[in-house]
Short mmCIF file of C-alpha atoms and ligand atoms in Angstrom, two decimals:
data_model
loop_
_atom_site.label_atom_id
_atom_site.label_comp_id
_atom_site.label_asym_id
_atom_site.label_seq_id
_atom_site.Cartn_x
_atom_site.Cartn_y
_atom_site.Cartn_z
CA MET N 1 120.19 76.85 74.28
CA SER N 2 117.02 78.63 75.34
CA LYS N 3 117.33 81.89 77.26
CA ILE N 4 116.52 81.91 80.97
CA ALA N 5 114.23 84.59 82.42
CA LEU N 6 113.48 85.28 86.07
CA ILE N 7 110.23 87.13 86.76
CA THR N 8 109.46 88.72 90.13
CA GLY N 9 105.72 89.38 90.49
CA VAL N 10 104.88 86.37 88.31
CA THR N 11 101.47 85.92 89.97
CA GLY N 12 100.40 89.47 89.07
CA GLN N 13 98.55 90.74 86.01
CA ASP N 14 101.70 91.56 84.04
CA GLY N 15 103.71 88.60 85.33
CA SER N 16 101.13 86.15 84.02
CA TYR N 17 101.01 87.70 80.52
CA LEU N 18 104.80 88.06 80.39
CA SER N 19 105.23 84.38 81.34
CA GLU N 20 102.98 83.33 78.46
CA PHE N 21 104.82 85.68 76.10
CA LEU N 22 108.32 84.44 77.04
CA LEU N 23 107.30 80.76 77.01
CA GLY N 24 105.98 81.42 73.50
CA LYS N 25 109.42 82.74 72.55
CA GLY N 26 111.06 79.53 73.80
CA TYR N 27 112.40 80.90 77.09
CA GLU N 28 112.84 78.90 80.26
CA VAL N 29 110.79 80.95 82.72
CA HIS N 30 111.36 81.08 86.48
CA GLY N 31 108.98 83.00 88.74
CA ILE N 32 109.06 84.13 92.36
CA ILE N 33 106.08 83.28 94.55
CA ARG N 34 105.25 84.02 98.17
CA ARG N 35 103.61 81.81 100.74
CA SER N 36 99.98 82.73 101.31
CA SER N 37 97.18 81.17 103.30
CA VAL N 38 94.82 81.43 100.31
CA ASP N 39 95.21 80.50 96.66
CA TYR N 40 96.48 83.56 94.81
CA ARG N 41 97.96 81.72 91.81
CA GLU N 42 94.81 81.92 89.71
CA ARG N 43 96.46 83.95 86.93
CA ILE N 44 99.23 81.38 86.35
CA ALA N 45 97.34 78.20 87.25
CA HIS N 46 97.15 77.25 83.55
CA LEU N 47 100.97 77.42 83.26
CA GLU N 48 101.84 75.38 86.33
CA GLY N 49 103.15 71.95 85.43
CA THR N 50 104.05 72.96 81.88
CA PRO N 51 107.65 72.33 80.81
CA HIS N 52 110.08 75.27 81.11
CA PHE N 53 107.94 77.02 83.75
CA HIS N 54 109.31 76.92 87.30
CA LEU N 55 108.21 78.59 90.54
CA HIS N 56 110.38 79.36 93.57
CA TYR N 57 109.64 80.81 96.99
CA ALA N 58 111.39 84.12 97.67
CA ASP N 59 110.43 87.62 98.76
CA MET N 60 111.45 91.11 97.70
CA SER N 61 112.04 92.00 101.34
CA ASP N 62 114.42 89.05 101.88
CA SER N 63 117.86 89.73 100.33
CA MET N 64 119.21 86.28 101.03
CA SER N 65 116.34 84.57 99.24
CA LEU N 66 116.98 86.73 96.17
CA VAL N 67 120.76 86.20 96.20
CA LYS N 68 120.33 82.42 96.47
CA LEU N 69 117.67 82.30 93.77
CA VAL N 70 119.57 84.42 91.24
CA GLY N 71 122.64 82.19 91.86
CA LYS N 72 120.58 79.04 91.32
CA VAL N 73 118.67 80.19 88.22
CA GLN N 74 121.57 82.10 86.53
CA PRO N 75 119.13 84.22 84.49
CA ASP N 76 119.95 85.96 81.20
CA GLU N 77 117.10 88.40 81.87
CA ILE N 78 115.34 89.54 85.04
CA TYR N 79 111.95 91.23 84.87
CA ASN N 80 111.40 92.98 88.20
CA LEU N 81 107.62 93.32 88.31
CA ALA N 82 107.04 92.60 92.02
CA ALA N 83 105.58 95.51 93.93
CA GLN N 84 102.94 96.68 96.35
CA SER N 85 101.27 98.18 93.29
CA HIS N 86 98.16 99.88 94.69
CA VAL N 87 98.58 103.65 95.01
CA GLN N 88 95.83 104.14 97.60
CA VAL N 89 97.16 101.26 99.74
CA SER N 90 100.59 102.93 99.74
CA PHE N 91 99.12 105.72 101.91
CA ASP N 92 98.10 103.08 104.49
CA ALA N 93 101.28 100.97 104.27
CA PRO N 94 104.02 103.41 103.21
CA GLU N 95 106.94 101.67 104.89
CA PHE N 96 106.12 98.25 103.41
CA THR N 97 105.67 99.91 100.02
CA ALA N 98 109.09 101.57 100.29
CA ASP N 99 110.74 98.32 101.36
CA VAL N 100 109.37 96.28 98.45
CA ASP N 101 109.08 98.90 95.68
CA ALA N 102 112.27 100.89 96.41
CA VAL N 103 114.77 98.79 98.37
CA GLY N 104 113.52 95.65 96.60
CA VAL N 105 114.98 97.00 93.35
CA LEU N 106 118.34 97.52 95.03
CA ARG N 107 118.21 93.95 96.38
CA ILE N 108 117.73 92.59 92.86
CA LEU N 109 120.64 94.63 91.51
CA GLU N 110 122.88 93.51 94.38
CA ALA N 111 121.81 89.87 93.95
CA VAL N 112 123.01 90.07 90.35
CA ARG N 113 126.34 91.65 91.37
CA THR N 114 126.87 89.21 94.24
CA ASN N 115 126.52 86.34 91.76
CA HIS N 116 128.93 88.08 89.31
CA LEU N 117 126.26 88.20 86.59
CA GLU N 118 126.44 91.95 85.95
CA LYS N 119 128.06 91.49 82.51
CA THR N 120 125.55 88.90 81.25
CA CYS N 121 122.22 89.49 82.97
CA ARG N 122 119.87 92.20 81.65
CA ILE N 123 117.35 93.73 84.06
CA TYR N 124 113.95 95.27 83.34
CA GLN N 125 112.47 97.48 86.06
CA ALA N 126 108.68 98.02 86.15
CA SER N 127 108.60 101.77 86.46
CA THR N 128 105.48 103.88 86.20
CA SER N 129 103.73 106.99 84.91
CA GLU N 130 102.99 107.74 88.59
CA LEU N 131 106.50 109.27 88.65
CA TYR N 132 105.02 112.26 86.77
CA GLY N 133 102.43 112.62 89.54
CA LYS N 134 101.48 116.28 89.88
CA VAL N 135 102.27 116.64 86.23
CA GLU N 136 104.60 119.35 84.98
CA GLU N 137 103.67 118.89 81.29
CA VAL N 138 101.10 117.08 79.15
CA PRO N 139 101.74 114.71 77.42
CA GLN N 140 104.55 113.10 79.42
CA SER N 141 107.66 111.73 77.71
CA GLU N 142 111.09 110.43 78.76
CA THR N 143 112.23 114.04 79.30
CA THR N 144 109.30 115.27 81.41
CA PRO N 145 110.37 116.16 84.99
CA PHE N 146 109.12 113.84 87.72
CA HIS N 147 106.90 115.00 90.58
CA PRO N 148 105.82 111.86 92.51
CA TYR N 149 102.58 112.34 94.39
CA SER N 150 102.10 109.26 96.64
CA PRO N 151 104.27 107.00 98.83
CA TYR N 152 104.05 104.44 95.98
CA ALA N 153 105.41 106.93 93.44
CA VAL N 154 108.20 108.09 95.74
CA ALA N 155 109.27 104.46 96.25
CA LYS N 156 109.16 103.83 92.49
CA LEU N 157 111.26 106.96 91.93
CA TYR N 158 114.02 105.42 94.03
CA GLY N 159 113.74 102.27 91.88
CA TYR N 160 114.08 104.38 88.73
CA TRP N 161 117.18 106.21 89.97
CA ILE N 162 118.95 103.18 91.42
CA ILE N 163 118.54 101.39 88.07
CA LYS N 164 120.07 104.41 86.32
CA GLU N 165 122.86 104.59 88.90
CA TYR N 166 123.86 100.93 88.48
CA ARG N 167 123.76 101.35 84.69
CA GLU N 168 126.20 104.26 84.92
CA ALA N 169 128.35 103.08 87.84
CA TYR N 170 128.76 99.39 86.89
CA ASN N 171 127.90 99.46 83.19
CA MET N 172 125.01 97.06 83.77
CA PHE N 173 122.27 96.52 81.18
CA CYS N 174 119.37 97.66 83.36
CA CYS N 175 116.44 99.76 82.16
CA SER N 176 113.12 101.16 83.30
CA GLY N 177 109.93 100.88 81.31
CA ILE N 178 107.85 103.90 82.33
CA LEU N 179 104.49 102.24 81.76
CA PHE N 180 101.19 104.09 81.82
CA ASN N 181 98.11 102.31 83.20
CA HIS N 182 97.42 99.00 81.51
CA GLU N 183 94.42 96.89 82.26
CA SER N 184 92.91 93.55 81.32
CA GLU N 185 90.49 90.86 82.33
CA ARG N 186 93.22 89.80 84.82
CA ARG N 187 93.49 93.25 86.46
CA GLY N 188 93.27 93.30 90.27
CA GLU N 189 89.66 93.88 91.35
CA THR N 190 90.31 97.07 93.35
CA PHE N 191 91.87 99.08 90.50
CA VAL N 192 89.27 101.42 89.07
CA THR N 193 88.76 99.80 85.65
CA ARG N 194 88.20 96.29 86.97
CA LYS N 195 86.12 97.56 89.86
CA ILE N 196 83.87 99.22 87.25
CA THR N 197 83.63 96.29 84.81
CA LEU N 198 82.85 93.80 87.59
CA ALA N 199 80.26 96.11 89.14
CA ALA N 200 78.63 96.84 85.76
CA ALA N 201 78.31 93.08 85.19
CA ARG N 202 76.91 92.47 88.68
CA ILE N 203 74.43 95.35 88.43
CA ALA N 204 73.30 94.20 84.97
CA GLN N 205 72.68 90.71 86.40
CA GLY N 206 70.81 92.04 89.43
CA LYS N 207 73.54 91.08 91.93
CA GLN N 208 74.51 94.59 93.07
CA LYS N 209 72.60 97.84 93.42
CA CYS N 210 75.17 100.61 93.18
CA LEU N 211 78.87 101.19 92.47
CA TYR N 212 80.73 103.69 94.67
CA LEU N 213 83.71 105.48 93.14
CA GLY N 214 86.08 108.33 94.03
CA ASN N 215 87.37 110.97 91.63
CA LEU N 216 85.39 110.61 88.38
CA ASP N 217 87.33 113.42 86.68
CA SER N 218 90.68 111.67 86.91
CA LEU N 219 92.26 111.21 83.46
CA ARG N 220 94.28 108.17 82.44
CA ASP N 221 96.04 106.78 79.38
CA TRP N 222 94.73 103.20 79.52
CA GLY N 223 96.22 100.41 77.41
CA TYR N 224 95.88 96.63 77.25
CA ALA N 225 98.32 94.71 79.50
CA LYS N 226 98.83 91.94 76.95
CA ASP N 227 100.19 94.50 74.45
CA TYR N 228 102.47 96.07 77.07
CA VAL N 229 104.43 92.97 78.14
CA GLU N 230 105.86 92.74 74.62
CA CYS N 231 107.51 96.11 75.26
CA MET N 232 109.20 94.85 78.41
CA TRP N 233 110.90 92.21 76.29
CA LEU N 234 111.69 94.64 73.44
CA ILE N 235 113.37 97.02 75.91
CA LEU N 236 115.76 94.23 76.96
CA GLN N 237 116.47 93.26 73.32
CA HIS N 238 117.41 96.85 72.39
CA LYS N 239 121.06 97.41 71.45
CA THR N 240 121.66 99.83 74.33
CA PRO N 241 120.15 100.00 77.83
CA GLU N 242 117.63 102.85 77.80
CA ASP N 243 114.41 103.91 79.51
CA PHE N 244 111.15 104.07 77.53
CA VAL N 245 107.68 105.55 78.00
CA ILE N 246 105.03 102.97 77.11
CA ALA N 247 101.54 104.43 76.57
CA THR N 248 98.77 104.65 73.99
CA GLY N 249 98.78 108.47 73.61
CA VAL N 250 94.99 108.53 74.18
CA GLN N 251 93.32 109.84 77.33
CA HIS N 252 89.92 109.21 78.98
CA SER N 253 88.30 110.02 82.33
CA VAL N 254 87.06 107.53 84.92
CA ARG N 255 83.52 108.76 84.10
CA GLU N 256 84.03 107.92 80.39
CA PHE N 257 85.31 104.46 81.29
CA ALA N 258 82.24 103.84 83.47
CA THR N 259 79.83 105.13 80.82
CA LEU N 260 81.24 102.78 78.19
CA ALA N 261 81.50 99.79 80.53
CA PHE N 262 77.85 100.10 81.62
CA LYS N 263 76.82 100.49 77.96
CA HIS N 264 78.51 97.18 77.10
CA ALA N 265 76.70 95.59 80.05
CA GLY N 266 73.35 96.83 78.63
CA ILE N 267 72.86 99.97 80.75
CA GLU N 268 72.98 103.48 79.28
CA LEU N 269 73.87 106.10 81.89
CA ARG N 270 73.28 109.82 82.25
CA TRP N 271 75.23 111.85 84.79
CA GLU N 272 73.69 114.36 87.21
CA GLY N 273 75.20 116.54 89.93
CA GLU N 274 78.77 117.53 90.69
CA GLY N 275 81.62 116.39 92.92
CA ILE N 276 80.49 114.28 95.85
CA GLU N 277 76.85 114.68 94.71
CA GLU N 278 77.39 113.29 91.20
CA LYS N 279 75.32 110.25 90.25
CA GLY N 280 75.20 107.84 87.31
CA ILE N 281 71.52 107.21 86.55
CA VAL N 282 69.98 104.57 84.28
CA GLU N 283 68.74 106.29 81.10
CA ARG N 284 67.92 103.16 79.07
CA VAL N 285 68.39 99.38 79.34
CA ASN N 286 69.22 97.15 76.38
CA GLY N 287 68.77 93.38 76.31
CA LEU N 288 68.98 92.69 80.05
CA THR N 289 67.50 89.35 81.09
CA ASN N 290 66.41 90.47 84.55
CA GLU N 291 63.99 93.24 85.49
CA ARG N 292 65.81 94.50 88.55
CA VAL N 293 67.50 97.41 86.74
CA LYS N 294 65.03 100.20 86.01
CA VAL N 295 65.22 103.54 84.24
CA GLY N 296 65.92 106.22 86.87
CA ASP N 297 67.88 103.91 89.23
CA VAL N 298 71.08 105.40 90.67
CA VAL N 299 73.76 102.83 89.83
CA VAL N 300 76.91 104.94 90.32
CA ALA N 301 77.56 107.28 93.26
CA VAL N 302 80.60 109.04 94.68
CA SER N 303 82.09 108.13 98.05
CA PRO N 304 84.85 110.14 99.74
CA ASP N 305 86.29 106.80 100.94
CA PHE N 306 87.89 106.49 97.51
CA TYR N 307 89.44 109.95 97.44
CA ARG N 308 93.22 109.99 97.96
CA PRO N 309 95.20 112.46 100.09
CA THR N 310 96.96 113.47 96.86
CA ASP N 311 95.65 112.22 93.52
CA VAL N 312 97.31 112.07 90.11
CA VAL N 313 94.71 113.41 87.70
CA ASN N 314 96.20 114.04 84.29
CA LEU N 315 98.25 111.21 82.81
CA LEU N 316 98.80 111.08 79.06
CA GLY N 317 101.89 109.41 77.62
CA ASP N 318 103.90 110.19 74.51
CA PRO N 319 105.02 106.79 73.17
CA SER N 320 107.01 108.24 70.20
CA LYS N 321 110.36 106.84 71.34
CA ALA N 322 109.00 103.30 71.80
CA LYS N 323 107.32 103.52 68.39
CA ARG N 324 110.46 104.77 66.69
CA GLU N 325 113.16 102.70 68.41
CA LEU N 326 111.34 99.52 69.41
CA GLY N 327 108.93 99.38 66.47
CA TRP N 328 106.06 98.99 68.95
CA ASN N 329 102.47 99.81 67.96
CA PRO N 330 100.76 101.67 70.86
CA GLN N 331 97.30 101.26 69.34
CA THR N 332 97.15 97.48 68.91
CA THR N 333 94.10 97.39 71.20
CA SER N 334 91.94 100.53 71.36
CA PHE N 335 90.30 101.94 74.49
CA GLU N 336 86.90 100.84 73.14
CA GLN N 337 88.13 97.27 72.53
CA LEU N 338 89.74 97.15 75.98
CA VAL N 339 86.52 98.13 77.77
CA GLU N 340 84.48 95.73 75.64
CA LEU N 341 86.73 92.74 76.30
CA MET N 342 86.87 93.42 80.05
CA VAL N 343 83.07 93.72 80.33
CA ALA N 344 82.47 90.62 78.17
CA HIS N 345 84.82 88.67 80.45
CA ASP N 346 83.17 89.91 83.65
CA MET N 347 79.62 89.30 82.38
CA LYS N 348 80.61 85.62 81.96
CA LYS N 349 82.53 85.54 85.24
CA VAL N 350 79.63 86.91 87.30
CA ALA N 351 77.24 84.38 85.74
CA ALA N 352 79.74 81.52 86.30
CA ASP N 353 80.43 82.58 89.90
CA ASP N 354 76.71 82.32 90.56
CA ALA N 355 76.59 78.85 89.05
CA ALA N 356 79.61 77.81 91.16
CA ALA N 357 78.04 79.27 94.31
CA GLU N 358 74.85 77.35 93.53
CA ILE N 359 76.84 74.07 93.24
CA ARG N 360 78.64 74.86 96.52
CA LYS N 361 75.24 75.45 98.19
CA VAL N 362 73.90 72.11 96.93
CA ASN N 363 77.09 70.33 98.04
CA LEU N 364 76.90 71.97 101.44
CA ALA N 365 73.21 71.09 101.80
CA GLU N 366 73.96 67.45 100.91
CA PHE N 367 76.89 67.41 103.30
CA LEU N 368 74.81 68.81 106.14
CA GLU N 369 71.95 66.43 105.41
CA LYS N 370 74.16 63.35 105.30
CA GLY N 371 76.24 64.53 108.27
CA ILE N 372 79.85 63.57 107.90
CA ASP N 373 80.25 62.32 111.49
CA LYS N 374 77.29 59.98 111.49
P1 NAP O 1 99.98 93.29 90.46
O1 NAP O 1 98.95 92.56 89.67
O2 NAP O 1 99.59 93.99 91.71
O3 NAP O 1 101.15 92.23 90.82
C1 NAP O 1 102.15 92.54 91.74
C2 NAP O 1 103.03 91.31 91.92
O4 NAP O 1 104.06 91.62 92.88
C3 NAP O 1 102.30 90.07 92.46
O5 NAP O 1 102.80 88.93 91.83
C4 NAP O 1 102.68 90.08 93.93
O6 NAP O 1 102.66 88.81 94.52
C5 NAP O 1 104.14 90.56 93.82
N1 NAP O 1 104.67 91.00 95.10
C6 NAP O 1 104.22 92.00 95.89
N2 NAP O 1 104.98 92.11 96.99
C7 NAP O 1 105.95 91.16 96.90
C8 NAP O 1 107.03 90.75 97.72
N3 NAP O 1 107.27 91.34 98.89
N4 NAP O 1 107.82 89.73 97.30
C9 NAP O 1 107.57 89.09 96.12
N5 NAP O 1 106.54 89.42 95.31
C10 NAP O 1 105.75 90.44 95.69
O7 NAP O 1 100.72 94.36 89.55
P2 NAP O 1 100.76 94.51 87.94
O8 NAP O 1 99.62 95.35 87.52
O9 NAP O 1 100.97 93.18 87.32
O10 NAP O 1 102.06 95.43 87.78
C11 NAP O 1 103.36 94.84 87.65
C12 NAP O 1 104.40 95.88 87.99
O11 NAP O 1 104.28 96.99 87.11
C13 NAP O 1 104.32 96.47 89.39
O12 NAP O 1 105.63 96.72 89.82
C14 NAP O 1 103.57 97.77 89.20
O13 NAP O 1 103.91 98.68 90.24
C15 NAP O 1 104.10 98.20 87.85
N6 NAP O 1 103.22 99.03 87.03
C16 NAP O 1 101.95 98.61 86.76
C17 NAP O 1 101.14 99.37 85.92
C18 NAP O 1 99.73 98.94 85.59
O14 NAP O 1 98.99 99.78 85.09
N7 NAP O 1 99.38 97.68 85.78
C19 NAP O 1 101.65 100.56 85.37
C20 NAP O 1 102.95 100.94 85.66
C21 NAP O 1 103.73 100.15 86.48
P3 NAP O 1 101.35 88.25 95.29
O15 NAP O 1 100.47 87.68 94.22
O16 NAP O 1 101.93 87.25 96.20
O17 NAP O 1 100.72 89.42 96.00
N1 GDD O 2 91.22 102.30 92.68
C1 GDD O 2 90.26 103.24 92.55
N2 GDD O 2 89.02 102.99 93.08
N3 GDD O 2 90.53 104.38 91.88
C2 GDD O 2 89.52 105.27 91.71
C3 GDD O 2 88.25 105.07 92.22
C4 GDD O 2 87.98 103.87 92.95
O1 GDD O 2 86.89 103.63 93.44
N4 GDD O 2 87.48 106.12 91.87
C5 GDD O 2 88.23 106.96 91.18
N5 GDD O 2 89.49 106.46 91.08
C6 GDD O 2 90.62 107.14 90.44
C7 GDD O 2 91.87 107.22 91.30
O2 GDD O 2 91.77 108.32 92.23
C8 GDD O 2 92.93 107.44 90.23
O3 GDD O 2 93.03 108.82 89.93
C9 GDD O 2 92.39 106.69 89.02
O4 GDD O 2 91.01 106.40 89.30
C10 GDD O 2 93.10 105.38 88.71
O5 GDD O 2 93.19 104.62 89.91
P1 GDD O 2 93.70 103.09 89.90
O6 GDD O 2 92.93 102.28 88.94
O7 GDD O 2 93.74 102.64 91.32
O8 GDD O 2 95.17 103.18 89.28
P2 GDD O 2 96.38 104.19 89.54
O9 GDD O 2 96.48 105.05 88.33
O10 GDD O 2 96.29 104.85 90.85
O11 GDD O 2 97.62 103.18 89.61
C11 GDD O 2 97.80 102.16 88.63
O12 GDD O 2 98.48 102.67 87.52
C12 GDD O 2 99.83 103.13 87.80
C13 GDD O 2 100.41 103.65 86.49
O13 GDD O 2 100.03 104.99 86.30
C14 GDD O 2 98.55 101.02 89.31
O14 GDD O 2 98.57 99.93 88.43
C15 GDD O 2 99.98 101.41 89.62
O15 GDD O 2 100.70 100.26 90.07
C16 GDD O 2 100.64 101.95 88.34
O16 GDD O 2 101.97 102.36 88.61
#
């Protein structure tokens, strides 16, 4: 009998990689989707219609939908990845963020109890390095005190504690993976890494003039999402329910990420100025096929629009426990490889988007010329 997994947040970056990973392990995978007026299933489109992969409508803010779905699917494992996951957006929509990211976790736990699955169903909670927030020590490990520093982090802190509470109160196998930032070619386009790799590709291809960023000094421990989903599974296969820090143990600034990304796109940058006045200027171009990018052009500038009311600026994880107890290798994909693969992907994507737009233009021109009503 194959194991049954239920993934909330299946359409997200991590949900899509986790689905592939679990299908590869022979699981029957069920995912929760929401109704939307536009197609947002791009990341899992290649899995739809394949055997053992099933999608169901439900919502983290709708208890009844979760209770009914957990009863119907009878999962052996639940991976609770669904969240309003953008830190800056959580300042604009704090109540929604709390409902989905905090109370949503409680709804999942109660859905399992209501269906009397608490002895058999293991639960993974997508927790976050944002819990360390205004950090109290560097690097951060499982014993570092939390100091959440955004509405998102405060909501996720509730999720962390309610998981711990149900583990202790009801003896449930539920755990938090405290994951540091992990990125990929499927990363949402408004997170800083993807925003940079897409902009570097567009600028290199003459489709954009300048990239506006916020805090360039912010430090992150960036890993590759595909490597991290394995840990989610390993945490649920562990003999005892425990929380784990998942990180690479290597730290870089936003400025370093941008420098490397532009280099892979064929643009060497030098940095001038400080704070709001800082600029990324073209120092050299290598192998670009268009002549629109010139030495001396300002291609990165700072905009206060991307500053946060409170910003987390020094995240560095200590993955020793995951290495020791899960046998996980935190350096499977290096920072340099991560940036390279994201830029390579976006260079192709930007070129392909142009080709697709060109086809759409031709189709539209033909349509207008022929006139559908005539
Ligand atoms: P993501 O790409 O933003 O995906 C979030 C997922 O949650 C999407 O599938 C989204 O569905 C779903 N969702 C949001 N609100 C929902 C609701 N009310 N009901 C049902 N589904 C809902 O996030 P990710 O990067 O894959 O991250 C996965 C999880 O790990 C999140 O909980 C995030 O907070 C956490 N985390 C991420 C990182 C990281 O660096 N990526 C690090 C630590 C923790 P739609 O497609 O319909 O919007
Ligand atoms: N998004 C964004 N856009 N961030 C910028 C920008 C910009 O233009 N310029 C600078 N930054 C800085 C942010 O201020 C932050 O310090 C850092 O870049 C990373 O921002 P994000 O990529 O938006 O990620 P995050 O660290 O806030 O949150 C992500 O990682 C968390 C784990 O630590 C999300 O995936 C969260 O869901 C996750 O919990």
